[in-house]
XYZ file of N, CA and C in Angstrom:
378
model
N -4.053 -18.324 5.348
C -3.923 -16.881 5.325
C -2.800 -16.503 4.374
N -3.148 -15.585 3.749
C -1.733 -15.057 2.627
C -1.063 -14.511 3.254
N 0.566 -14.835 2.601
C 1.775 -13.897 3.336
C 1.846 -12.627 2.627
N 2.073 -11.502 2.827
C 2.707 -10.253 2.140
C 4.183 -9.738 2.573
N 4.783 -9.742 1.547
C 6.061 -9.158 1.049
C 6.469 -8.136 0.920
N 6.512 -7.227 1.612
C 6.971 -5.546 1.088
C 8.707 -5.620 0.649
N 8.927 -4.919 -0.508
C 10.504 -4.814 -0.560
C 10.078 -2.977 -1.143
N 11.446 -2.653 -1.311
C 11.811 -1.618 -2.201
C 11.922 -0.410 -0.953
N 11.756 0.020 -0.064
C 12.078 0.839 0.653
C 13.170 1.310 0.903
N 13.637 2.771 1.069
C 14.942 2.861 1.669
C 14.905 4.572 1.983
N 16.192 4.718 1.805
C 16.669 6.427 1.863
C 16.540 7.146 1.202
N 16.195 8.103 0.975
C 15.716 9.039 -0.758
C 15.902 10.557 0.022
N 16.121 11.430 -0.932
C 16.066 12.449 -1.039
C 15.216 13.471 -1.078
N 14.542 14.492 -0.476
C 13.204 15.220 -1.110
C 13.430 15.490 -2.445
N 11.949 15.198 -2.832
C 12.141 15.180 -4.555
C 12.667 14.022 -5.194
N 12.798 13.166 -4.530
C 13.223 11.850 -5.341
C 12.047 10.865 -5.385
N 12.198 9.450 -5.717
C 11.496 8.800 -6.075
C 11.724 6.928 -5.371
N 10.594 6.903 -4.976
C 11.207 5.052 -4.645
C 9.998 4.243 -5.228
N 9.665 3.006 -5.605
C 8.720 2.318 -6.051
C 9.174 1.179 -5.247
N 7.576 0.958 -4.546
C 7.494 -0.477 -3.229
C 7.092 -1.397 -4.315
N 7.327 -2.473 -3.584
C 6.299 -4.074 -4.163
C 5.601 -4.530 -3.136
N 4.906 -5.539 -3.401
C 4.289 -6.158 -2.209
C 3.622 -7.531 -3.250
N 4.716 -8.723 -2.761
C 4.672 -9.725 -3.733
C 3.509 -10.743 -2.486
N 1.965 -11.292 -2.697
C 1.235 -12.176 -1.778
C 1.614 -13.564 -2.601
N 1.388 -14.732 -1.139
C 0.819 -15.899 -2.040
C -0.236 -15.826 -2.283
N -0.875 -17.147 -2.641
C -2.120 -17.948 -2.805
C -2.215 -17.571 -4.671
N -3.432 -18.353 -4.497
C -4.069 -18.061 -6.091
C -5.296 -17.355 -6.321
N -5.654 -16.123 -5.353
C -6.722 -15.684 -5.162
C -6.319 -14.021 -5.252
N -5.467 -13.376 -5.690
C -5.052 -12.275 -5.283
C -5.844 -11.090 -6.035
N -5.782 -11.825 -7.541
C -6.826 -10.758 -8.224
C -8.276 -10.820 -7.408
N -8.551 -11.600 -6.569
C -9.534 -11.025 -6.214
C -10.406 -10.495 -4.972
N -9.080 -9.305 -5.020
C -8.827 -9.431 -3.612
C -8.575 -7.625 -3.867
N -9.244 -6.204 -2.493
C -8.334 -5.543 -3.027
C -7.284 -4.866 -2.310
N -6.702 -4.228 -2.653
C -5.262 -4.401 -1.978
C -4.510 -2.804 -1.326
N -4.024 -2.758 -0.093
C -4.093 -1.292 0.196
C -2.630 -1.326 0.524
N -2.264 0.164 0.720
C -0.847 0.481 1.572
C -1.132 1.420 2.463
N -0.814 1.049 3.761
C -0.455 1.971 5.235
C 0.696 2.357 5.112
N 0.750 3.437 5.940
C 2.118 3.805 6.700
C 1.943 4.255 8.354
N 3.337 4.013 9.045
C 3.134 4.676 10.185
C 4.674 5.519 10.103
N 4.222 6.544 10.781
C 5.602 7.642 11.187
C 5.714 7.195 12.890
N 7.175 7.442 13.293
C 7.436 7.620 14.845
C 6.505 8.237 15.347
N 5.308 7.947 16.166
C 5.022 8.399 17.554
C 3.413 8.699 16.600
N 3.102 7.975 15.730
C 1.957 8.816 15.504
C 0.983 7.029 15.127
N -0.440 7.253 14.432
C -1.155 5.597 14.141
C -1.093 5.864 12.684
N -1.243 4.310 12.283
C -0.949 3.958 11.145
C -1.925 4.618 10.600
N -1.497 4.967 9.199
C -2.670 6.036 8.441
C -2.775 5.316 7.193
N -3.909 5.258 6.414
C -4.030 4.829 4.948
C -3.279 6.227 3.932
N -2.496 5.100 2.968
C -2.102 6.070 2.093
C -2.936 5.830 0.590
N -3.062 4.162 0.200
C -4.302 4.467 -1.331
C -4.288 2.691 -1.153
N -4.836 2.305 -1.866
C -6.101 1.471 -2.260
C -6.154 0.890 -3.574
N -5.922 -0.576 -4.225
C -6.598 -0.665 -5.492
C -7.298 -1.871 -5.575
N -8.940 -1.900 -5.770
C -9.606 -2.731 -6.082
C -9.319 -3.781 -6.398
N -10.295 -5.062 -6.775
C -10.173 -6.311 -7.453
C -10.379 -5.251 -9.096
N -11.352 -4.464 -9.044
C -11.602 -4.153 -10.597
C -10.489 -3.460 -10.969
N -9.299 -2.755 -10.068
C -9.139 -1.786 -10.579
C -9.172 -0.781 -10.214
N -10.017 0.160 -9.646
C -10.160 1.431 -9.359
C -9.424 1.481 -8.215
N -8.916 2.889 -8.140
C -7.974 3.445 -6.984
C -8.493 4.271 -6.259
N -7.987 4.522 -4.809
C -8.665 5.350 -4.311
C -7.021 5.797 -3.103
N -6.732 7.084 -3.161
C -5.883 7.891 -2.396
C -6.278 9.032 -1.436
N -5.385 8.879 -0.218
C -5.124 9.851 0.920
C -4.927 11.406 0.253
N -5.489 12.082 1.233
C -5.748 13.639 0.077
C -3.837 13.928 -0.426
N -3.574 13.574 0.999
C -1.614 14.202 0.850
C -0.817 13.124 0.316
N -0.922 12.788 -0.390
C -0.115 11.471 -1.624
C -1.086 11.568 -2.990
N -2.197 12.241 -3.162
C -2.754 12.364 -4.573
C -1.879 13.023 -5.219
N -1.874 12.663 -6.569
C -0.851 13.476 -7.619
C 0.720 12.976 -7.635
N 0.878 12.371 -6.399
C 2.233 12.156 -6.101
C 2.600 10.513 -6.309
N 1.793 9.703 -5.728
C 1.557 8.101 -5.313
C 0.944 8.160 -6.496
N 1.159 6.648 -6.859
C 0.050 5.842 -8.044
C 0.220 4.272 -7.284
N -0.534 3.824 -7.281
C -0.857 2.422 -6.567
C -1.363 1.475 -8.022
N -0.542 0.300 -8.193
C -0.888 -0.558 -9.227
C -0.737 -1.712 -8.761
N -1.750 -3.115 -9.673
C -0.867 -4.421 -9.200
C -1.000 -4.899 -10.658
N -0.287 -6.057 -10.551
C -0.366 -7.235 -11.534
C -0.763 -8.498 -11.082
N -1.668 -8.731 -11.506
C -2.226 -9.759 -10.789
C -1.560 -10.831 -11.440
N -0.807 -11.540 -12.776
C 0.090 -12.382 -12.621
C 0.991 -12.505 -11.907
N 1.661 -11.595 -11.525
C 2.606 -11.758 -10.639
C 2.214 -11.304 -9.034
N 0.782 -11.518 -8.827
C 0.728 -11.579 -7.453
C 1.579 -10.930 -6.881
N 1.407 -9.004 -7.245
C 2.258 -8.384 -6.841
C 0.818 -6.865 -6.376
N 1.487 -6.191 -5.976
C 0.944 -4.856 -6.024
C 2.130 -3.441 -5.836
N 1.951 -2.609 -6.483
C 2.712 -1.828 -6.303
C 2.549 -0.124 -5.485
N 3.499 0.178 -5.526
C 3.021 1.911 -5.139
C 4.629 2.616 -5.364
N 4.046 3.394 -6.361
C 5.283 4.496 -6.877
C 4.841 5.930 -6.241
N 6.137 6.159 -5.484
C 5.903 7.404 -5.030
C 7.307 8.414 -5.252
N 6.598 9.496 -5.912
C 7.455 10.072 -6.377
C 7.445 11.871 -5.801
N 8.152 12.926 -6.513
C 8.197 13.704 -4.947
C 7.795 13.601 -3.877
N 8.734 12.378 -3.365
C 8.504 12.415 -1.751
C 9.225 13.703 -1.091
N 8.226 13.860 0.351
C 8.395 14.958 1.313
C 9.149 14.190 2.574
N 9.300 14.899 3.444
C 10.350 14.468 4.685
C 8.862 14.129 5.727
N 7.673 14.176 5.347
C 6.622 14.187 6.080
C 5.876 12.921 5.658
N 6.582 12.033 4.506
C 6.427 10.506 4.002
C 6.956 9.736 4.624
N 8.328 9.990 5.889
C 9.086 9.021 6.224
C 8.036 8.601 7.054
N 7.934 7.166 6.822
C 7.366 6.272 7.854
C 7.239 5.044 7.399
N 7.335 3.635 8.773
C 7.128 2.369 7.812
C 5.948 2.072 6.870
N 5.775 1.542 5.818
C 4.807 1.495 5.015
C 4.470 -0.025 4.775
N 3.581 -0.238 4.888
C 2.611 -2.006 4.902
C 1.844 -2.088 4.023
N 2.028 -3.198 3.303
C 1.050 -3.395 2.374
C -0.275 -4.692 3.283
N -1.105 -4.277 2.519
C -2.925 -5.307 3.368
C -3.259 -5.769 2.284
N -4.303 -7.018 2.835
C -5.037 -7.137 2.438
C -6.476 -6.855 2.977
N -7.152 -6.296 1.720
C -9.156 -6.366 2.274
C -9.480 -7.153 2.533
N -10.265 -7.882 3.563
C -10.579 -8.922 3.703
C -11.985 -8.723 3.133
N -12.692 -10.113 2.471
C -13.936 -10.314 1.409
C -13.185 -10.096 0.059
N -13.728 -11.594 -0.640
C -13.522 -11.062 -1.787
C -14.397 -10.355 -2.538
N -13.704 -9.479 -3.020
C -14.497 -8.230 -4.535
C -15.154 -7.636 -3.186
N -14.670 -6.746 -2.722
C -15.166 -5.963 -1.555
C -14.520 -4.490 -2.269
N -16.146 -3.514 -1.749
C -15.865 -2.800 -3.227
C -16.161 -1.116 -1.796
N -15.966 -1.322 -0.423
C -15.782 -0.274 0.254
C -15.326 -0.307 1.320
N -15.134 0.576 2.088
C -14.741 1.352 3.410
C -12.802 0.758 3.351
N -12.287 1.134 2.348
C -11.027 0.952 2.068
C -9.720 1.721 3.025
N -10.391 2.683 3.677
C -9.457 3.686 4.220
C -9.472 2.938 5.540
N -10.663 1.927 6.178
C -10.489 1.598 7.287
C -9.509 0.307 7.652
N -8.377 0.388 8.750
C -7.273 -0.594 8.642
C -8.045 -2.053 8.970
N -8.746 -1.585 9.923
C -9.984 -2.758 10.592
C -10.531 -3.649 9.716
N -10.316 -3.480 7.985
C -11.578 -4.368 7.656
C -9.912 -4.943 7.092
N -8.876 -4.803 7.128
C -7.455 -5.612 6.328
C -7.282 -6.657 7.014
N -6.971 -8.145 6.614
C -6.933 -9.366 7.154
C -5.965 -9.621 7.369
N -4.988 -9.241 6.144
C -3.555 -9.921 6.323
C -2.612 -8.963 6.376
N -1.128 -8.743 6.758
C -0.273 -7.276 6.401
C 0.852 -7.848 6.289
N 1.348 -7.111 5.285
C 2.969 -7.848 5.731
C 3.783 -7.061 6.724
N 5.478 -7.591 6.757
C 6.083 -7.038 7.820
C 6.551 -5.648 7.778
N 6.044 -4.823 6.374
C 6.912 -3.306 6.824
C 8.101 -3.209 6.325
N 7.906 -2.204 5.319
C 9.338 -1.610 5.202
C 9.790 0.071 4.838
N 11.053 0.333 5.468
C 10.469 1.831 6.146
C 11.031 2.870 4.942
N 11.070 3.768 4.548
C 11.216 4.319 3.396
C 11.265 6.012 4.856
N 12.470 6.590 4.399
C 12.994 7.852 4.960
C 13.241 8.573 3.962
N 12.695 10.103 4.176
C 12.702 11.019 3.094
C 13.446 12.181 4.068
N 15.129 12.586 3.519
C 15.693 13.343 3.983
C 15.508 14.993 3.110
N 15.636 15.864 4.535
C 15.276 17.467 3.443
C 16.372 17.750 3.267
């Protein structure tokens, strides 16, 4: 089973900016595709976006325009830059994996993610 790595989280400001990582092992990652959750206090984990084995992205209506979700598949990484964050972003955020490779739907559901890493929480003060 692959491990996932979340770093880059922390304290930010409304209107500021943080960019996560999410470094997996193995040698299979490009083909694989790759999502980020979050959960807030007292509420269930919600999908925030999504990026394919090909490529294509797919985002939560309230992080479009704002989030961009990328990886590099040399570096068996994936990313998510989020920038004007709101005080309604604070929550821990997890990076998944899809389980199947080149699995090309139902991305928003947490149920079909195999692997997650441990979370890291990103607070957006107003």
């Amino acid at each position: 089973q692959v491990q996932l790595v979340e770093s880059g989280g922390g304290l930010v400001q409304a209107g500021g900016s943080l960019r996560l990582s999410c470094a997996a092992s193995g040698r299979t990652f490009s083909m694989y595709t790759m999502g980020w959750f979050r959960q807030a206090p007292g509420k269930e984990r919600e999908f925030v976006a999504a990026i394919a084995w090909s490529g294509g992205t797919t985002y939560t209506d309230s992080v479009k325009g704002r989030f961009t979700i990328s990886r590099e598949n040399a570096k068996n990484t994936v990313y998510l830059q989020m920038n004007s964050l709101k005080p309604e972003d604070t929550a821990v955020y997890y990076c998944a994996r899809r389980g199947g490779v080149y699995s090309s739907n139902d991305y928003m559901n947490s149920g079909k993610y195999d692997s997650w890493g441990q979370g890291t929480q990103v607070t957006v003060s107003s």
